Amino acid sequence: QGQLVESGGGSVQAGGSLKLSCAASGYNNFMGWFRQAPGKEREGVAGIDRRSGITSYADSVKGRFTISQDTAKNTVYLQMNSLKPEDTAMYYCTAGRGSLFGLTSPYSYTYWGQGTQVTVTS
């Protein structure tokens, strides 16, 4: 249940797109993406309830980022469009049982990936 392998990070110019992938070794009700930039707090970017397909996003990424899942591959994706320099951060995949705190709360998650760097240049 606990192993998460991320891929897809990189460097892109502002306005560009990247797609992150997270392959999980087991099933968890909630999966999500968090990010942390140097000197800033960790931020819940997007989450998905794998049972219902319900998704949730941080206000800062709504309309630009899309979280999705491939149940057959046990993989979750984060499609990031219209990237901005302020999106630059280490992005972490996470999984857990979920909680009433919601899909973008760290309290909903137990397992964390190693992170993948996203850099957006102006």
mmCIF file with all atom_site columns, C-alpha atoms in Angstrom:
data_model
loop_
_atom_site.group_PDB
_atom_site.id
_atom_site.type_symbol
_atom_site.label_atom_id
_atom_site.label_alt_id
_atom_site.label_comp_id
_atom_site.label_asym_id
_atom_site.label_entity_id
_atom_site.label_seq_id
_atom_site.pdbx_PDB_ins_code
_atom_site.Cartn_x
_atom_site.Cartn_y
_atom_site.Cartn_z
_atom_site.occupancy
_atom_site.B_iso_or_equiv
_atom_site.pdbx_formal_charge
_atom_site.auth_seq_id
_atom_site.auth_comp_id
_atom_site.auth_asym_id
_atom_site.auth_atom_id
_atom_site.pdbx_PDB_model_num
ATOM 1   C CA . GLN A 1 1   ? 0.000   0.000  0.000   1.00 0.00 ? 1   GLN A CA 1
ATOM 2   C CA . GLY A 1 2   ? 2.816   2.336  0.773   1.00 0.00 ? 2   GLY A CA 1
ATOM 3   C CA . GLN A 1 3   ? 5.175   2.551  -2.180  1.00 0.00 ? 3   GLN A CA 1
ATOM 4   C CA . LEU A 1 4   ? 4.629   5.476  -4.504  1.00 0.00 ? 4   LEU A CA 1
ATOM 5   C CA . VAL A 1 5   ? 6.801   6.129  -7.545  1.00 0.00 ? 5   VAL A CA 1
ATOM 6   C CA . GLU A 1 6   ? 6.557   9.546  -9.181  1.00 0.00 ? 6   GLU A CA 1
ATOM 7   C CA . SER A 1 7   ? 7.717   10.601 -12.614 1.00 0.00 ? 7   SER A CA 1
ATOM 8   C CA . GLY A 1 8   ? 7.257   13.412 -15.094 1.00 0.00 ? 8   GLY A CA 1
ATOM 9   C CA . GLY A 1 9   ? 8.826   16.420 -13.454 1.00 0.00 ? 9   GLY A CA 1
ATOM 10  C CA . GLY A 1 10  ? 11.162  18.744 -15.284 1.00 0.00 ? 10  GLY A CA 1
ATOM 11  C CA . SER A 1 11  ? 11.744  22.268 -16.441 1.00 0.00 ? 11  SER A CA 1
ATOM 12  C CA . VAL A 1 12  ? 9.333   24.179 -18.657 1.00 0.00 ? 12  VAL A CA 1
ATOM 13  C CA . GLN A 1 13  ? 8.740   27.741 -19.730 1.00 0.00 ? 13  GLN A CA 1
ATOM 14  C CA . ALA A 1 14  ? 5.817   29.706 -18.354 1.00 0.00 ? 14  ALA A CA 1
ATOM 15  C CA . GLY A 1 15  ? 2.631   28.838 -20.181 1.00 0.00 ? 15  GLY A CA 1
ATOM 16  C CA . GLY A 1 16  ? 3.806   25.316 -20.855 1.00 0.00 ? 16  GLY A CA 1
ATOM 17  C CA . SER A 1 17  ? 2.530   21.963 -19.616 1.00 0.00 ? 17  SER A CA 1
ATOM 18  C CA . LEU A 1 18  ? 3.792   18.960 -17.707 1.00 0.00 ? 18  LEU A CA 1
ATOM 19  C CA . LYS A 1 19  ? 2.153   15.701 -16.677 1.00 0.00 ? 19  LYS A CA 1
ATOM 20  C CA . LEU A 1 20  ? 3.161   13.963 -13.468 1.00 0.00 ? 20  LEU A CA 1
ATOM 21  C CA . SER A 1 21  ? 2.526   10.278 -12.845 1.00 0.00 ? 21  SER A CA 1
ATOM 22  C CA . CYS A 1 22  ? 2.362   8.340  -9.595  1.00 0.00 ? 22  CYS A CA 1
ATOM 23  C CA . ALA A 1 23  ? 2.304   4.559  -9.609  1.00 0.00 ? 23  ALA A CA 1
ATOM 24  C CA . ALA A 1 24  ? 1.122   2.980  -6.360  1.00 0.00 ? 24  ALA A CA 1
ATOM 25  C CA . SER A 1 25  ? 2.014   -0.469 -5.074  1.00 0.00 ? 25  SER A CA 1
ATOM 26  C CA . GLY A 1 26  ? -1.361  -0.917 -3.416  1.00 0.00 ? 26  GLY A CA 1
ATOM 27  C CA . TYR A 1 27  ? -4.827  0.544  -3.177  1.00 0.00 ? 27  TYR A CA 1
ATOM 28  C CA . ASN A 1 28  ? -5.683  3.600  -1.080  1.00 0.00 ? 28  ASN A CA 1
ATOM 29  C CA . ASN A 1 29  ? -8.993  5.457  -1.002  1.00 0.00 ? 29  ASN A CA 1
ATOM 30  C CA . PHE A 1 30  ? -7.422  8.890  -1.425  1.00 0.00 ? 30  PHE A CA 1
ATOM 31  C CA . MET A 1 31  ? -4.514  9.889  -3.617  1.00 0.00 ? 31  MET A CA 1
ATOM 32  C CA . GLY A 1 32  ? -3.186  13.351 -4.114  1.00 0.00 ? 32  GLY A CA 1
ATOM 33  C CA . TRP A 1 33  ? -0.421  15.745 -4.973  1.00 0.00 ? 33  TRP A CA 1
ATOM 34  C CA . PHE A 1 34  ? 1.254   18.212 -2.658  1.00 0.00 ? 34  PHE A CA 1
ATOM 35  C CA . ARG A 1 35  ? 4.010   20.660 -3.389  1.00 0.00 ? 35  ARG A CA 1
ATOM 36  C CA . GLN A 1 36  ? 6.595   22.549 -1.411  1.00 0.00 ? 36  GLN A CA 1
ATOM 37  C CA . ALA A 1 37  ? 8.745   25.413 -2.576  1.00 0.00 ? 37  ALA A CA 1
ATOM 38  C CA . PRO A 1 38  ? 11.859  26.537 -0.687  1.00 0.00 ? 38  PRO A CA 1
ATOM 39  C CA . GLY A 1 39  ? 10.907  28.618 2.313   1.00 0.00 ? 39  GLY A CA 1
ATOM 40  C CA . LYS A 1 40  ? 7.205   27.901 1.910   1.00 0.00 ? 40  LYS A CA 1
ATOM 41  C CA . GLU A 1 41  ? 4.775   25.562 3.614   1.00 0.00 ? 41  GLU A CA 1
ATOM 42  C CA . ARG A 1 42  ? 3.639   22.357 1.996   1.00 0.00 ? 42  ARG A CA 1
ATOM 43  C CA . GLU A 1 43  ? 0.496   22.914 -0.049  1.00 0.00 ? 43  GLU A CA 1
ATOM 44  C CA . GLY A 1 44  ? -2.162  20.412 -1.040  1.00 0.00 ? 44  GLY A CA 1
ATOM 45  C CA . VAL A 1 45  ? -2.525  20.852 -4.786  1.00 0.00 ? 45  VAL A CA 1
ATOM 46  C CA . ALA A 1 46  ? -5.066  18.228 -5.819  1.00 0.00 ? 46  ALA A CA 1
ATOM 47  C CA . GLY A 1 47  ? -6.671  15.056 -4.546  1.00 0.00 ? 47  GLY A CA 1
ATOM 48  C CA . ILE A 1 48  ? -8.953  12.326 -5.797  1.00 0.00 ? 48  ILE A CA 1
ATOM 49  C CA . ASP A 1 49  ? -11.266 9.938  -4.004  1.00 0.00 ? 49  ASP A CA 1
ATOM 50  C CA . ARG A 1 50  ? -10.593 6.788  -5.976  1.00 0.00 ? 50  ARG A CA 1
ATOM 51  C CA . ARG A 1 51  ? -13.914 5.218  -5.058  1.00 0.00 ? 51  ARG A CA 1
ATOM 52  C CA . SER A 1 52  ? -16.134 8.002  -6.379  1.00 0.00 ? 52  SER A CA 1
ATOM 53  C CA . GLY A 1 53  ? -13.793 9.913  -8.673  1.00 0.00 ? 53  GLY A CA 1
ATOM 54  C CA . ILE A 1 54  ? -14.494 13.113 -6.759  1.00 0.00 ? 54  ILE A CA 1
ATOM 55  C CA . THR A 1 55  ? -11.636 15.584 -7.056  1.00 0.00 ? 55  THR A CA 1
ATOM 56  C CA . SER A 1 56  ? -10.553 18.688 -5.210  1.00 0.00 ? 56  SER A CA 1
ATOM 57  C CA . TYR A 1 57  ? -8.041  21.418 -6.020  1.00 0.00 ? 57  TYR A CA 1
ATOM 58  C CA . ALA A 1 58  ? -6.237  24.263 -4.356  1.00 0.00 ? 58  ALA A CA 1
ATOM 59  C CA . ASP A 1 59  ? -7.579  27.634 -5.483  1.00 0.00 ? 59  ASP A CA 1
ATOM 60  C CA . SER A 1 60  ? -4.163  28.482 -6.903  1.00 0.00 ? 60  SER A CA 1
ATOM 61  C CA . VAL A 1 61  ? -4.401  25.706 -9.518  1.00 0.00 ? 61  VAL A CA 1
ATOM 62  C CA . LYS A 1 62  ? -8.110  25.453 -10.276 1.00 0.00 ? 62  LYS A CA 1
ATOM 63  C CA . GLY A 1 63  ? -8.768  25.516 -13.998 1.00 0.00 ? 63  GLY A CA 1
ATOM 64  C CA . ARG A 1 64  ? -5.131  24.772 -14.816 1.00 0.00 ? 64  ARG A CA 1
ATOM 65  C CA . PHE A 1 65  ? -4.392  21.409 -13.158 1.00 0.00 ? 65  PHE A CA 1
ATOM 66  C CA . THR A 1 66  ? -6.318  18.160 -13.519 1.00 0.00 ? 66  THR A CA 1
ATOM 67  C CA . ILE A 1 67  ? -5.930  15.053 -11.398 1.00 0.00 ? 67  ILE A CA 1
ATOM 68  C CA . SER A 1 68  ? -7.033  11.736 -12.871 1.00 0.00 ? 68  SER A CA 1
ATOM 69  C CA . GLN A 1 69  ? -6.581  8.041  -12.323 1.00 0.00 ? 69  GLN A CA 1
ATOM 70  C CA . ASP A 1 70  ? -6.060  4.848  -14.259 1.00 0.00 ? 70  ASP A CA 1
ATOM 71  C CA . THR A 1 71  ? -7.497  2.150  -12.033 1.00 0.00 ? 71  THR A CA 1
ATOM 72  C CA . ALA A 1 72  ? -6.083  -0.689 -14.138 1.00 0.00 ? 72  ALA A CA 1
ATOM 73  C CA . LYS A 1 73  ? -2.560  0.667  -13.698 1.00 0.00 ? 73  LYS A CA 1
ATOM 74  C CA . ASN A 1 74  ? -3.123  1.831  -10.112 1.00 0.00 ? 74  ASN A CA 1
ATOM 75  C CA . THR A 1 75  ? -1.710  5.158  -11.216 1.00 0.00 ? 75  THR A CA 1
ATOM 76  C CA . VAL A 1 76  ? -2.712  8.753  -10.613 1.00 0.00 ? 76  VAL A CA 1
ATOM 77  C CA . TYR A 1 77  ? -1.788  11.640 -12.876 1.00 0.00 ? 77  TYR A CA 1
ATOM 78  C CA . LEU A 1 78  ? -1.521  15.396 -12.518 1.00 0.00 ? 78  LEU A CA 1
ATOM 79  C CA . GLN A 1 79  ? -1.869  17.284 -15.781 1.00 0.00 ? 79  GLN A CA 1
ATOM 80  C CA . MET A 1 80  ? -0.505  20.786 -15.316 1.00 0.00 ? 80  MET A CA 1
ATOM 81  C CA . ASN A 1 81  ? -1.298  23.400 -17.937 1.00 0.00 ? 81  ASN A CA 1
ATOM 82  C CA . SER A 1 82  ? -0.640  27.133 -18.178 1.00 0.00 ? 82  SER A CA 1
ATOM 83  C CA . LEU A 1 83  ? 2.232   26.753 -15.761 1.00 0.00 ? 83  LEU A CA 1
ATOM 84  C CA . LYS A 1 84  ? 3.482   29.803 -13.919 1.00 0.00 ? 84  LYS A CA 1
ATOM 85  C CA . PRO A 1 85  ? 6.836   30.507 -12.239 1.00 0.00 ? 85  PRO A CA 1
ATOM 86  C CA . GLU A 1 86  ? 5.054   30.338 -8.886  1.00 0.00 ? 86  GLU A CA 1
ATOM 87  C CA . ASP A 1 87  ? 4.237   26.685 -9.601  1.00 0.00 ? 87  ASP A CA 1
ATOM 88  C CA . THR A 1 88  ? 7.928   25.895 -9.186  1.00 0.00 ? 88  THR A CA 1
ATOM 89  C CA . ALA A 1 89  ? 8.270   23.398 -6.343  1.00 0.00 ? 89  ALA A CA 1
ATOM 90  C CA . MET A 1 90  ? 8.984   19.826 -5.377  1.00 0.00 ? 90  MET A CA 1
ATOM 91  C CA . TYR A 1 91  ? 5.815   17.856 -6.059  1.00 0.00 ? 91  TYR A CA 1
ATOM 92  C CA . TYR A 1 92  ? 4.956   14.867 -3.891  1.00 0.00 ? 92  TYR A CA 1
ATOM 93  C CA . CYS A 1 93  ? 2.491   12.094 -4.552  1.00 0.00 ? 93  CYS A CA 1
ATOM 94  C CA . THR A 1 94  ? 0.586   10.882 -1.528  1.00 0.00 ? 94  THR A CA 1
ATOM 95  C CA . ALA A 1 95  ? -1.930  8.180  -0.647  1.00 0.00 ? 95  ALA A CA 1
ATOM 96  C CA . GLY A 1 96  ? -4.047  7.267  2.325   1.00 0.00 ? 96  GLY A CA 1
ATOM 97  C CA . ARG A 1 97  ? -7.347  6.151  3.761   1.00 0.00 ? 97  ARG A CA 1
ATOM 98  C CA . GLY A 1 98  ? -8.783  9.632  3.675   1.00 0.00 ? 98  GLY A CA 1
ATOM 99  C CA . SER A 1 99  ? -10.455 11.698 6.362   1.00 0.00 ? 99  SER A CA 1
ATOM 100 C CA . LEU A 1 100 ? -13.124 14.308 6.932   1.00 0.00 ? 100 LEU A CA 1
ATOM 101 C CA . PHE A 1 101 ? -10.426 16.925 6.471   1.00 0.00 ? 101 PHE A CA 1
ATOM 102 C CA . GLY A 1 102 ? -10.717 16.445 2.746   1.00 0.00 ? 102 GLY A CA 1
ATOM 103 C CA . LEU A 1 103 ? -8.716  15.624 -0.318  1.00 0.00 ? 103 LEU A CA 1
ATOM 104 C CA . THR A 1 104 ? -6.111  18.380 -0.012  1.00 0.00 ? 104 THR A CA 1
ATOM 105 C CA . SER A 1 105 ? -5.434  18.010 3.689   1.00 0.00 ? 105 SER A CA 1
ATOM 106 C CA . PRO A 1 106 ? -2.239  16.221 4.770   1.00 0.00 ? 106 PRO A CA 1
ATOM 107 C CA . TYR A 1 107 ? -4.278  14.578 7.548   1.00 0.00 ? 107 TYR A CA 1
ATOM 108 C CA . SER A 1 108 ? -5.965  12.405 4.905   1.00 0.00 ? 108 SER A CA 1
ATOM 109 C CA . TYR A 1 109 ? -2.697  10.814 3.817   1.00 0.00 ? 109 TYR A CA 1
ATOM 110 C CA . THR A 1 110 ? -0.204  8.333  5.194   1.00 0.00 ? 110 THR A CA 1
ATOM 111 C CA . TYR A 1 111 ? 2.194   7.433  2.392   1.00 0.00 ? 111 TYR A CA 1
ATOM 112 C CA . TRP A 1 112 ? 4.441   9.835  0.507   1.00 0.00 ? 112 TRP A CA 1
ATOM 113 C CA . GLY A 1 113 ? 6.606   9.566  -2.561  1.00 0.00 ? 113 GLY A CA 1
ATOM 114 C CA . GLN A 1 114 ? 10.154  10.872 -2.885  1.00 0.00 ? 114 GLN A CA 1
ATOM 115 C CA . GLY A 1 115 ? 9.091   13.899 -4.881  1.00 0.00 ? 115 GLY A CA 1
ATOM 116 C CA . THR A 1 116 ? 9.714   15.184 -8.368  1.00 0.00 ? 116 THR A CA 1
ATOM 117 C CA . GLN A 1 117 ? 10.961  18.672 -9.144  1.00 0.00 ? 117 GLN A CA 1
ATOM 118 C CA . VAL A 1 118 ? 8.942   21.033 -11.329 1.00 0.00 ? 118 VAL A CA 1
ATOM 119 C CA . THR A 1 119 ? 10.651  24.233 -12.448 1.00 0.00 ? 119 THR A CA 1
ATOM 120 C CA . VAL A 1 120 ? 8.837   26.895 -14.442 1.00 0.00 ? 120 VAL A CA 1
ATOM 121 C CA . THR A 1 121 ? 10.973  29.620 -15.998 1.00 0.00 ? 121 THR A CA 1
ATOM 122 C CA . SER A 1 122 ? 9.722   33.030 -17.059 1.00 0.00 ? 122 SER A CA 1
#
